[in-house]
Each structure stands twice: as C-alpha cells, then as structure tokens.
XYZ file of C-alpha atoms in Angstrom:
673
model
C 57.291 21.932 28.293
C 58.865 22.373 24.926
C 58.734 19.733 22.464
C 60.865 16.955 21.086
C 61.383 18.694 17.511
C 62.343 21.996 19.873
C 64.775 20.179 21.646
C 66.531 18.824 18.656
C 66.795 22.269 17.064
C 68.954 23.540 19.752
C 68.308 27.361 18.901
C 67.394 29.816 21.280
C 66.676 33.261 20.670
C 68.911 35.611 22.994
C 69.664 39.380 23.674
C 73.339 39.861 22.863
C 73.599 43.251 24.292
C 71.435 46.408 25.249
C 72.370 50.121 24.585
C 72.892 52.413 27.328
C 75.604 52.459 30.245
C 76.919 48.812 31.292
C 77.945 47.800 34.792
C 81.606 47.964 33.532
C 81.289 51.480 32.775
C 80.771 51.586 28.863
C 78.324 52.962 27.171
C 76.943 51.755 23.653
C 74.817 53.866 21.385
C 72.525 52.846 18.549
C 75.229 52.963 15.816
C 77.604 50.805 17.724
C 74.600 48.152 18.451
C 74.076 48.314 14.390
C 77.671 47.752 13.967
C 77.536 44.906 16.450
C 74.606 42.961 14.893
C 76.280 43.544 11.340
C 79.361 41.288 12.542
C 77.293 38.899 14.690
C 76.297 36.556 12.013
C 78.059 33.459 12.312
C 80.172 34.580 15.196
C 81.334 31.850 17.903
C 80.269 31.428 20.910
C 82.599 30.020 23.804
C 81.663 29.557 27.646
C 83.493 32.314 29.748
C 85.558 34.734 28.482
C 89.414 34.172 27.693
C 91.029 34.832 30.630
C 93.822 37.092 28.813
C 93.849 38.861 25.622
C 96.584 36.480 24.299
C 94.171 33.208 25.421
C 91.569 34.887 23.239
C 93.936 34.654 20.106
C 94.633 30.773 20.489
C 91.534 29.273 22.195
C 90.791 25.695 21.220
C 88.047 24.281 18.824
C 87.286 22.402 21.415
C 85.871 25.270 23.333
C 83.391 26.237 20.986
C 79.829 25.386 22.038
C 77.788 27.187 19.044
C 77.350 30.027 16.897
C 74.775 32.866 16.228
C 72.918 33.839 13.144
C 69.771 36.201 12.172
C 71.105 39.037 14.332
C 68.690 41.900 14.363
C 68.849 45.622 15.906
C 65.576 46.389 18.030
C 64.706 49.720 18.850
C 62.143 50.136 21.737
C 60.546 52.711 23.878
C 61.614 51.282 26.965
C 65.160 50.758 25.430
C 66.098 54.359 24.183
C 69.425 52.825 22.805
C 67.840 49.652 21.710
C 69.084 46.030 21.747
C 70.831 43.444 19.624
C 68.976 39.961 19.217
C 70.213 36.841 17.340
C 69.382 33.266 17.353
C 72.050 31.123 19.189
C 72.298 27.479 17.636
C 74.107 25.621 20.167
C 76.166 22.503 18.655
C 75.295 18.976 19.614
C 78.996 18.369 21.215
C 77.655 21.009 23.871
C 74.502 18.988 24.943
C 75.095 19.718 28.584
C 74.972 23.296 27.976
C 71.888 22.915 26.193
C 70.408 20.839 28.705
C 70.870 23.970 31.406
C 69.642 26.500 29.035
C 66.609 24.584 28.237
C 65.833 23.799 31.632
C 66.596 27.470 32.701
C 64.031 28.863 30.354
C 61.443 26.013 30.703
C 61.370 27.063 34.457
C 61.209 30.923 33.805
C 65.065 31.353 35.283
C 66.490 32.227 32.239
C 68.397 34.866 34.312
C 70.772 32.142 35.586
C 73.060 32.592 32.771
C 73.465 35.420 30.336
C 75.922 36.623 27.144
C 78.623 38.623 27.065
C 80.692 40.445 23.874
C 84.169 40.148 23.493
C 85.199 42.897 20.839
C 87.661 45.260 19.634
C 86.782 48.920 19.374
C 87.151 52.522 20.060
C 86.070 54.674 22.964
C 86.082 58.074 24.591
C 85.317 59.767 27.704
C 81.782 60.599 28.577
C 79.924 61.919 31.457
C 77.105 60.235 32.748
C 73.378 61.786 33.375
C 73.343 60.325 37.170
C 75.855 60.281 39.935
C 77.180 57.995 42.361
C 76.182 57.515 45.801
C 79.309 60.088 46.586
C 77.797 62.895 44.798
C 80.151 63.215 42.154
C 79.203 62.377 38.227
C 79.877 58.845 36.986
C 82.493 58.534 34.158
C 82.007 56.564 31.455
C 83.595 55.281 28.224
C 81.291 55.581 25.250
C 82.213 53.212 22.751
C 82.452 54.946 19.377
C 83.248 52.262 16.923
C 83.710 48.190 16.579
C 86.498 46.955 14.697
C 85.973 43.317 15.238
C 83.750 40.767 17.043
C 86.212 38.133 18.858
C 83.000 36.286 20.303
C 80.047 35.981 22.307
C 80.412 33.898 25.503
C 77.790 32.362 27.917
C 78.861 33.671 31.017
C 76.965 33.728 34.834
C 77.460 37.185 35.200
C 76.507 39.461 32.268
C 77.109 43.228 32.743
C 75.330 44.548 29.275
C 72.158 43.315 29.408
C 73.004 39.930 27.457
C 70.422 37.453 28.181
C 68.392 34.497 27.205
C 64.780 35.338 25.777
C 63.215 31.882 24.782
C 63.886 28.800 23.038
C 62.517 28.335 19.319
C 60.452 25.645 18.082
C 60.632 24.626 14.585
C 56.444 24.614 14.482
C 56.057 28.187 15.799
C 56.280 29.677 12.172
C 54.996 32.588 12.793
C 57.394 33.658 15.610
C 60.226 32.557 13.060
C 58.741 34.890 10.292
C 58.490 37.952 12.510
C 61.957 37.472 13.604
C 63.164 37.024 10.058
C 61.349 40.224 9.036
C 63.160 42.056 11.850
C 66.133 40.748 10.844
C 65.753 41.671 7.064
C 64.649 45.375 7.961
C 67.984 45.912 10.148
C 70.226 44.280 7.732
C 68.997 46.808 5.020
C 69.639 49.869 7.444
C 73.216 47.895 8.529
C 74.433 47.578 4.751
C 73.441 51.099 3.797
C 74.848 53.388 6.563
C 78.548 51.882 6.679
C 78.291 52.014 2.743
C 77.234 55.639 2.728
C 80.018 56.373 5.556
C 82.993 55.040 3.719
C 81.991 54.429 0.086
C 82.156 57.723 -1.778
C 81.696 56.035 -4.955
C 78.260 54.504 -4.443
C 75.459 55.859 -7.238
C 73.699 58.522 -5.932
C 70.255 57.272 -7.258
C 70.672 53.577 -6.056
C 67.272 52.513 -4.325
C 65.679 55.607 -4.967
C 66.307 57.181 -1.838
C 63.808 59.565 -0.632
C 64.991 62.927 0.281
C 65.758 63.712 4.089
C 66.623 60.062 4.648
C 62.954 58.941 5.016
C 62.255 55.190 4.225
C 66.172 54.955 3.686
C 66.821 51.121 2.243
C 62.869 50.319 1.618
C 63.850 50.170 -2.514
C 67.198 48.721 -2.368
C 67.574 45.331 -4.418
C 68.213 42.188 -2.184
C 70.750 41.729 -4.793
C 72.848 45.171 -3.603
C 72.275 44.468 -0.151
C 74.111 41.143 -0.579
C 77.105 42.608 -2.404
C 77.387 45.559 0.018
C 77.178 43.272 2.934
C 79.889 41.329 1.634
C 81.915 43.948 0.867
C 81.667 45.474 4.485
C 82.360 41.863 5.914
C 85.463 41.733 3.705
C 86.674 44.831 4.737
C 86.379 44.104 8.523
C 87.937 40.806 8.086
C 91.033 42.859 6.706
C 90.908 44.998 9.575
C 90.757 42.435 12.146
C 93.580 40.488 10.283
C 95.952 43.475 10.203
C 94.847 44.384 14.046
C 96.032 40.724 15.097
C 99.244 41.071 13.021
C 100.119 44.170 14.549
C 99.435 42.675 18.306
C 100.968 39.471 17.751
C 103.933 40.902 16.308
C 104.180 43.413 19.051
C 104.082 40.484 21.585
C 106.385 38.116 19.642
C 109.356 40.288 20.628
C 111.079 39.370 17.217
C 113.927 42.064 16.168
C 112.704 44.713 13.892
C 113.969 43.311 10.445
C 112.312 40.034 11.304
C 109.004 41.867 11.843
C 109.100 43.847 8.514
C 109.540 40.635 7.077
C 106.636 38.747 8.803
C 104.520 42.054 8.422
C 105.233 42.286 4.561
C 104.199 38.761 4.325
C 100.748 39.402 5.554
C 100.000 43.053 5.094
C 96.814 43.647 3.282
C 95.086 40.394 3.236
C 92.777 38.008 5.230
C 94.551 35.410 6.860
C 94.087 32.853 9.842
C 95.817 33.009 13.081
C 97.258 29.833 12.884
C 99.260 30.736 9.749
C 100.603 33.660 11.440
C 101.462 31.609 14.337
C 103.373 29.181 12.038
C 105.540 32.374 10.559
C 106.350 33.596 13.777
C 107.236 30.402 14.888
C 109.594 29.444 11.920
C 111.182 33.151 11.801
C 111.995 32.616 15.858
C 113.452 29.070 15.194
C 115.501 30.404 12.446
C 116.935 33.521 14.623
C 117.661 31.423 17.432
C 119.487 28.851 15.437
C 121.746 31.863 14.011
C 121.986 33.505 17.550
C 122.931 30.137 19.215
C 126.722 30.648 18.615
C 126.596 33.604 20.479
C 124.990 32.792 23.669
C 126.847 33.481 26.999
C 126.719 30.319 28.889
C 128.317 28.938 31.918
C 129.339 32.038 33.733
C 125.999 32.576 35.692
C 124.292 34.438 33.262
C 122.408 33.477 30.009
C 120.866 35.749 27.174
C 117.139 35.292 27.056
C 116.459 33.200 24.268
C 114.972 35.091 21.541
C 111.078 35.239 21.308
C 110.879 34.533 25.240
C 107.781 36.323 26.149
C 107.537 38.587 28.975
C 104.208 39.699 30.076
C 102.977 42.804 31.039
C 102.001 41.578 34.282
C 105.398 40.486 34.866
C 106.827 43.885 34.146
C 104.042 46.071 36.184
C 105.139 43.339 39.263
C 108.516 43.984 38.803
C 108.336 47.538 39.102
C 106.257 47.442 42.030
C 108.855 44.980 43.685
C 111.409 47.681 42.761
C 109.447 50.211 44.550
C 109.633 48.102 47.777
C 113.398 47.503 47.694
C 113.090 43.824 46.130
C 115.502 42.204 44.212
C 114.656 41.912 40.287
C 115.462 38.947 37.903
C 117.371 41.636 35.838
C 118.716 38.078 33.613
C 114.996 37.506 32.434
C 113.220 41.381 32.876
C 116.202 43.290 31.965
C 116.916 46.771 34.312
C 113.283 47.392 35.326
C 112.439 51.092 36.417
C 110.640 51.044 39.756
C 107.595 53.045 40.175
C 109.012 56.308 41.959
C 105.537 56.922 43.944
C 102.374 55.083 45.055
C 100.671 57.659 43.204
C 102.389 56.956 39.759
C 102.025 53.126 40.394
C 98.395 53.357 40.851
C 97.674 55.396 37.669
C 99.954 53.086 35.353
C 98.010 50.240 36.581
C 94.203 51.212 36.787
C 94.313 54.091 34.195
C 93.082 56.671 36.661
C 95.425 59.467 37.197
C 92.841 61.560 39.398
C 92.186 58.496 41.750
C 88.668 58.666 41.079
C 88.287 55.043 42.214
C 86.002 54.184 39.231
C 88.570 53.081 36.381
C 90.062 49.946 35.908
C 93.496 49.473 34.239
C 93.367 48.505 30.371
C 95.310 46.573 28.464
C 98.249 47.970 26.061
C 96.616 49.783 23.264
C 97.120 50.139 19.752
C 96.194 53.583 18.980
C 94.692 54.740 15.275
C 94.932 58.583 17.025
C 95.375 59.927 20.172
C 91.553 60.429 20.640
C 90.258 56.962 19.988
C 92.486 54.295 21.463
C 91.480 50.675 20.205
C 91.349 48.375 23.203
C 89.751 44.687 24.016
C 86.196 45.400 25.562
C 84.910 42.449 27.593
C 81.086 42.787 29.153
C 81.323 40.163 31.854
C 81.141 41.088 35.411
C 84.653 42.490 36.490
C 85.436 41.094 40.372
C 89.361 42.009 40.474
C 91.378 44.907 41.042
C 94.834 44.583 39.442
C 96.338 47.330 41.501
C 95.450 45.746 44.522
C 96.859 42.338 44.043
C 100.204 43.637 42.339
C 100.539 46.015 45.402
C 99.658 43.067 47.797
C 101.951 40.805 46.189
C 105.109 42.885 46.392
C 103.848 43.821 49.794
C 103.658 40.428 51.007
C 107.311 39.576 49.286
C 108.753 42.380 51.514
C 106.849 40.954 54.453
C 108.448 37.815 54.306
C 112.113 39.160 53.320
C 111.833 41.274 56.628
C 110.269 38.350 58.795
C 112.902 35.616 57.778
C 115.615 38.374 58.350
C 114.425 38.943 62.184
C 116.478 37.109 64.381
C 114.372 34.065 65.952
C 116.939 32.446 68.529
C 113.906 30.286 70.130
C 113.785 28.152 66.762
C 117.246 26.381 68.154
C 115.614 25.173 71.331
C 112.161 24.492 70.323
C 110.751 21.603 68.138
C 108.646 22.983 64.908
C 106.111 20.666 64.018
C 103.123 20.924 60.845
C 99.849 20.419 61.994
C 96.725 19.897 59.896
C 93.849 22.040 61.530
C 92.943 23.833 64.901
C 91.757 20.749 66.833
C 93.343 19.864 70.182
C 97.009 18.791 69.551
C 97.998 16.058 72.200
C 101.599 14.906 72.504
C 102.115 11.549 74.618
C 105.146 11.110 76.524
C 105.426 7.269 77.463
C 106.822 5.797 80.674
C 109.941 4.117 81.213
C 111.269 0.669 82.035
C 113.422 0.389 84.959
C 116.089 -2.379 85.154
C 115.536 -5.825 83.286
C 114.211 -8.386 85.922
C 116.368 -11.474 86.290
C 114.674 -14.368 84.982
C 115.424 -17.853 86.733
C 115.505 -21.168 84.987
C 112.267 -22.377 83.711
C 110.597 -19.378 85.450
C 108.125 -17.250 83.511
C 108.820 -13.612 82.584
C 107.117 -10.885 85.004
C 104.830 -8.385 83.209
C 105.343 -4.965 83.607
C 103.322 -1.750 82.258
C 103.940 1.603 81.143
C 102.267 4.767 82.220
C 102.017 7.815 80.181
C 101.269 11.523 80.358
C 100.077 13.819 77.364
C 100.562 17.410 76.802
C 98.000 19.301 74.701
C 97.627 22.905 73.052
C 94.899 24.248 71.031
C 96.403 26.220 68.062
C 95.296 29.930 67.520
C 94.825 32.449 64.332
C 96.912 35.974 64.891
C 96.431 38.735 62.583
C 95.228 41.917 61.656
C 93.633 44.226 59.056
C 95.915 47.136 57.071
C 94.134 49.637 54.897
C 95.798 51.671 52.090
C 93.350 54.591 51.680
C 92.612 56.688 48.706
C 94.234 59.649 50.820
C 97.463 58.023 50.517
C 97.552 57.418 46.998
C 96.542 60.993 46.444
C 98.893 62.464 48.905
C 101.627 60.034 47.477
C 102.561 59.054 50.883
C 105.097 56.201 49.882
C 106.867 56.014 52.866
C 104.023 55.107 54.704
C 103.154 52.377 52.567
C 106.396 51.009 52.316
C 106.666 50.642 56.143
C 103.369 48.660 56.167
C 105.272 45.242 55.426
C 108.267 45.915 57.482
C 106.120 46.837 60.865
C 103.965 43.898 60.218
C 107.080 41.527 59.809
C 108.745 43.099 62.871
C 105.267 42.585 64.913
C 104.515 38.964 63.586
C 107.771 37.762 64.393
C 107.919 39.525 67.866
C 104.365 37.952 68.963
C 105.775 34.518 68.120
C 108.741 35.369 69.962
C 106.597 36.643 72.903
C 104.341 33.359 72.981
C 107.709 30.893 72.849
C 109.552 32.909 75.907
C 106.366 33.241 77.915
C 106.575 29.364 78.375
C 109.792 30.282 80.234
C 109.017 33.503 82.298
C 105.419 33.036 83.106
C 105.924 29.589 84.890
C 102.571 28.356 83.977
C 101.240 24.603 84.893
C 101.904 22.057 82.383
C 100.763 18.741 81.454
C 101.053 17.381 84.963
C 99.157 20.007 86.706
C 102.447 21.436 88.240
C 104.382 24.822 87.422
C 106.936 24.279 85.123
C 109.669 25.081 87.435
C 109.729 23.993 91.039
C 112.640 24.016 93.568
C 112.032 20.578 94.875
C 109.468 17.731 93.741
C 107.898 17.364 90.971
C 110.490 18.812 88.886
C 113.394 19.942 90.557
C 114.571 22.205 88.205
C 114.317 25.880 89.997
C 117.579 27.394 91.294
C 117.768 30.332 93.915
C 121.128 32.198 92.801
C 122.041 34.732 90.224
C 123.647 33.828 87.172
C 127.491 33.049 87.992
C 129.782 29.891 87.367
C 129.116 28.421 90.853
C 125.212 28.361 89.890
C 125.283 27.268 86.399
C 127.231 24.384 87.929
C 124.373 23.493 90.283
C 121.990 23.888 87.055
C 123.923 21.626 85.258
C 124.042 18.988 88.015
C 120.290 19.320 88.562
C 119.600 18.582 84.593
C 122.084 15.566 85.081
C 120.186 14.303 87.852
C 116.981 14.339 86.174
C 115.057 10.658 85.897
C 112.665 9.035 83.729
C 109.552 7.310 84.795
C 111.214 4.355 86.531
C 113.656 6.992 88.583
C 116.454 6.337 86.603
C 118.654 9.446 85.997
C 119.357 10.022 82.130
C 122.039 12.243 82.553
C 121.100 15.316 80.409
C 123.093 18.432 79.833
C 122.102 21.842 78.900
C 123.208 23.220 75.504
C 121.815 26.777 75.509
C 121.858 29.250 78.414
C 118.907 32.078 77.700
C 119.269 35.356 79.275
C 117.480 38.796 78.965
C 119.433 41.522 77.755
C 120.379 42.671 81.555
C 122.351 39.827 81.570
C 124.036 39.585 78.271
C 127.323 40.501 79.140
C 127.117 38.671 82.399
C 126.456 35.288 80.164
C 129.616 36.142 77.791
C 131.907 36.576 80.870
C 130.802 33.286 82.543
C 130.695 31.408 79.466
C 134.186 33.052 77.677
C 136.515 33.303 80.852
C 139.324 30.906 80.943
C 139.621 31.361 84.663
C 136.779 31.742 87.334
C 135.547 35.200 87.272
C 136.316 37.319 90.606
C 138.580 34.191 91.703
C 141.899 34.839 93.230
C 143.206 31.655 92.960
C 143.157 31.691 89.358
C 141.018 28.490 89.367
C 140.074 27.102 85.712
C 136.434 28.081 84.439
C 134.340 24.691 83.900
C 131.734 26.546 82.086
C 133.980 28.123 79.259
C 132.199 27.200 76.417
C 130.046 24.526 78.100
C 126.862 26.232 76.630
C 125.827 28.710 73.932
C 124.347 31.870 75.308
C 121.138 33.239 73.720
C 119.629 36.731 74.199
C 115.907 37.327 74.530
C 114.572 40.740 74.679
C 111.044 39.238 75.240
C 111.976 37.885 78.526
C 110.282 39.856 81.378
C 112.436 39.454 83.934
C 115.875 41.053 84.329
C 117.305 38.659 86.792
C 116.069 35.081 85.365
C 118.279 33.001 83.560
C 117.543 29.588 81.880
C 118.969 26.081 80.623
C 117.724 24.316 77.715
C 118.710 21.025 76.601
C 119.314 20.195 72.758
C 115.817 19.431 71.264
C 117.123 16.710 69.650
C 118.155 14.926 72.698
C 114.799 15.713 74.524
C 111.458 17.250 73.935
C 111.496 20.980 75.412
C 109.039 23.100 73.779
C 106.750 22.439 70.621
C 105.484 24.928 68.372
C 103.086 23.722 65.642
C 102.274 25.751 62.642
C 98.833 25.108 61.150
C 99.342 23.635 57.459
C 103.008 23.828 57.842
C 102.713 27.583 56.865
C 105.709 29.034 59.387
C 105.963 32.476 57.372
C 102.783 34.989 57.897
C 100.857 35.378 55.024
C 99.093 38.633 53.588
C 95.889 38.675 51.824
C 93.608 40.906 49.692
C 90.128 41.460 50.531
C 88.766 38.507 48.699
C 86.120 40.930 46.469
C 88.127 44.450 46.286
C 85.777 46.291 44.318
C 82.794 45.567 47.206
C 83.301 46.073 51.121
C 85.576 49.023 52.464
C 86.843 49.559 48.833
C 83.377 51.013 48.117
C 82.178 52.127 51.480
C 85.437 53.550 52.749
C 87.462 54.109 49.739
C 90.469 52.013 51.071
C 92.000 48.597 49.987
C 92.127 46.034 52.621
C 94.893 43.738 53.417
C 94.833 41.140 55.813
C 98.015 39.491 57.678
C 97.617 36.339 59.280
C 100.018 33.460 61.203
C 98.324 30.441 62.961
C 100.146 28.352 65.071
C 100.027 27.202 69.201
C 102.354 25.166 71.238
C 103.458 23.929 74.587
C 105.825 22.470 77.057
C 105.988 18.401 76.110
C 108.738 17.703 78.589
C 109.867 19.814 81.639
C 113.407 17.901 81.939
C 115.228 19.449 79.544
C 114.241 23.143 81.208
C 116.232 24.575 84.406
C 115.697 28.252 85.404
C 118.358 29.771 87.692
C 116.481 32.282 90.143
C-alpha cells in the first residue's frame, strides 16, 4: 500500500499515447509522438472529452482536474513506434478522482480508467499492413503533424493506449531520477529536431554535432535547449491562437467587414480565448443595434438575429429532412438544399464516399493545403454513427407525419388513456342504486350494497426491425429508403385499427364471461336484419332499453353507425335521405341525420353493421398506450458500430408501439346482424 506521503503528492506516472494504429483508425509515428511530448508539459487534464468542438473552446476552470509535467518519449523493442509518458498531478479539488486512481493502481486494476488526447493536427490516408475480417485492407489516417494540444483527458475507454502506470512516491528517489533522465534526453531530441526543420539560421556548429547525426544533442548547452524550447512553444502558441481565431470567426457568422476588423485586432499574437469571445460578443451587439431598425416584425416572419448560430448538425439534419419531403424551418435555416441521393448523404456525413464502412465523418476542416486537412482528433472510443442517427431521425419524422395523416375513425368512439406499465389493467364497472326507499317517521334507513364487475386487459408490444444495407447505399436506391417510413406508418396504423375493430367483428367474450353481442339475455344488443331504416330503428330502441345494475333503463342513444366498405353507400342512403328509401307513401325518414356513418376497411364481414354510443356518455372500448405514447416510435440500434452493422453491413432500425384494450361496457354497442 502506498504511504501517506505518496497519497499527498497526488502524482501518477502515465502513458499518454502509444505509437502505431489506434482503434479509432489513426496512426502515430515517432515524429508525431515526439511532437506530442513537446506540447504536453503543463497541459490541462479534464474528466472526459468535450462533447463537441465548440464545447472544447469554453470549458470551465471547474472542470480541470490536473496537469502534466515531465513528459518523455520512450522507445522500446516491444513498441516499434514508442510511446509518450508523463507525470499527471491531480489537483486537491479533484480528490474523488485521486481516490479512484489510487485504489485502481493499488489493486492492480489501473485499466479501469485511461487517458485520451485531444489535439489539432494534420493527417493523410494510409493503408495498414493487416486486413479486416472481410479480407480487405484496413484504411488508416496517418497523423502527419500536431499543431496544438487542447488537453489530455481521463476517460473510461481509451483507444490509443493511454493508461495509468504507477503512483509516484516522494521517497522513491531513484525512480524519480530515472524519469528525469529520460525526460532530459528526450527533451534534447525534441528541441533540436524542430529547430533544425524550421530555423535555417541556426548556427551550424552549435553543440558540435557529429556528422551523420550520431549523438545529436549530446553536447548542446542547457541554456540553448531552454531558449529553443521556449521559442518553439511561443511559435506553437501563436499557431494555436491563429487556428482558434479562424475557427471562432467562422462560427460567429459575422459579416465579412466585421470579421476583418476582429481578425486584424488579433492577427499574429498570442491571446486568451476569453479575449476573443468578448471581442466577438461586443461586435455582435454593435451590429445588432445598428440593424434593429431594419428588422421585419409582426408579419409572420422575422430575420434571424445577427450572430445566431446554426450548427453543422442542424444543417445536415435539415438536408436529410428535405430528402424525405419534410418541411424545413427556412426562417432559421434558409433555403437548405436537400440531399439528392442516399449515397450523397452517406458520403457527406461519414467522409466515406466509397461506402467502405470504416470511416466516420470528420468535422468541418480548416485547410492549410489540399493534402493535409487540419482537424480535431480525439482518441476516446467512438460509440455512435452520425449517419445512422441523422437518417433515423428524419425517417422517424416522416413516419409520424404519415401515421398522423392516416384516417383513425376508431378514435371517435373509443376512450384513449395512458398506462404506466405492462401489468394487467383493471377497469371496474360499479353497480347502481334502484329507486330510493321511502323512510317512515322514526324509522331507520335501510342499507343497500353495490355490486360491480371488472374488465381487464394486458398491454402488448408490437414492432419490427428494418435494415438499411450497404448495398442499398451503394446502389443509391433512394426510393427504397424513402418508402420505409411511409410503409411503417401504414402498417402501424392498420395494425392498431385491426386491433380495435376486432372487438366488434369477432364477438369475443367480455368481462362477464358472455359474448359481447347477444340476441337475448344477458346483453340484448344483437339484431337480425340487414342495414335499413327499419332495422336501425330496432337498434335504437334496443339501446334505449339498456338498463343499469338495478334494472333501470338509462336511455342511451347511438351516435355512430360503423359499417364495412360494402355498406358505405347504403349507410349514406339511410342516414341522408329525407324520405324512407323505397317507400311509396313518401314517409319521413326518422333516421335522417340521427347518426354519423363511419366506414372501416378492417371489418371482416360485408353485412354486419354497428351502433356505437358517445364514449363521453357511456364507456365503450378503451385503448391504453404505455407511457402515454400514442404514436409509434423508431429507434436506431443501441450501438450502431456493433451487431448487424459489423457482421452484416446493415444499419438496424426498430419501430415500436405498445398498447392494449378491452370492451369496458357492452351497453354502448349494438350489432345489426
């Protein structure tokens, strides 16, 4: 166990990054590792990476948990490209993190947490020596230069070998001296190589370098090392500041004239990010004040405010929405051009025009030349696929739009309720009192009791998996993908309608153990005649005669006439004719406008017709949706980089709808034949 002195030091020796290929597809050579080591001294450490590039620019000081010192590049036979080690000092304010690190290292489970770099650098394509399980070569992005180190953060799933090695103890002097010697040796190499590459005016005899490069830096004076190191760091800070300047100006969406003023103010110097933020905010306020009098208001449209930020994700999502024919908020996003093909969308989002399936989309790039794009590189494990989520979001929007456009006449005569879970639902139907008893003088009231019945049902889950294959994307089969949400919407709507109308057409047993419709006792709600004015009058009378538990008639009347498509026109005739159809005596049709016809393609019989009472007056059929989620929902596979996406080259989507229902009271329902 570590001593109390070691605990108070709060320092641990770590491996920041290992050379070679990372699991995120980047390749780090020795020169890049040396450059990272040169930038690591005093670098900040956070817990987890920033979620977005914008977030990384405004991280709070409260998020800092430590800093690094004594970095060193370590070469080894087992690691051909080497590794970068450093000492991580944990701040006292992050005592919880130190306790975690201390316990993990003490118990020999330092792999529970790791380290991940967050840098700005350049890369070029490279093909690895190995191959994937599919037999094709695995493409890599070889990092060719490091311009800035944002931070090196503590994460749970590092992908470039970042790991905790051991806790440093103050009394183990020999180990500290070893690390310091390694640091001085590597610092010498770091300082001389960039200076030779970038400073042509350096004295040729400095340090008495040996011909052929042997023993480079072994005789350089310590003062020269410090000067060159300081010069390099200053140059890197200036480069990083200019990189931040251009990126933040690009994000600000200020007019070009305003951009030029801010750029001139900060060009060529090192500055703190809060200075730039304050300048941009001040410029934005000034321009907003100047433009306020010219804004159009009160006409259903307003110009976006100056400086209003529209993220790249919003633009991409809007392009996907336009691909599926969805409406775009043009007041905010402008006239977004929708993707013209699914392959174009895939290539734009993933940066993988060949549809190889191994490349994820890079952020917007600032280019110094066409061969070396500068991009943000983070080496925490990737767990999402942007293309899958963007496509799934637009498909879900289209699904809901088409589902809600589908006719749902059953909602007019059913009760819709939210339910919390999949447990059995119970709906109690209380009994009723008869006529109140007469109470004589000085006589006690008589006691009566209520009986009740209960209707029950258990909700069920309905859904399917839908896949988008690599072949579909390569073949650019846009119509196939655009039809998926529409067909799913129709299937979901039709399935729910079939569920509801089955209560009418199947005549199954209900809560009292009897069939829903019976011609006599116990329900008296089944007729024997085809649809006509006369048979409808019989049905109205039967509903009027329905009684409560005490045998008292409750005087119900139907509100809807539900018929199959085969009886649609008959229903129109008997409910809209002023005279009795077929009568030779010009008799008045008493059923004119008495009920509202509803046509259901889901009814299985071509002759059956039904009366349904107003559900606000008497319970009829209840449909309960789990969690109150009436509409179907579409989900992407939880981890799109695994499962079928890996084994079958497909993206899996799941559509789900959860509901159940039952007949709550038979008295509001009548069947004609």
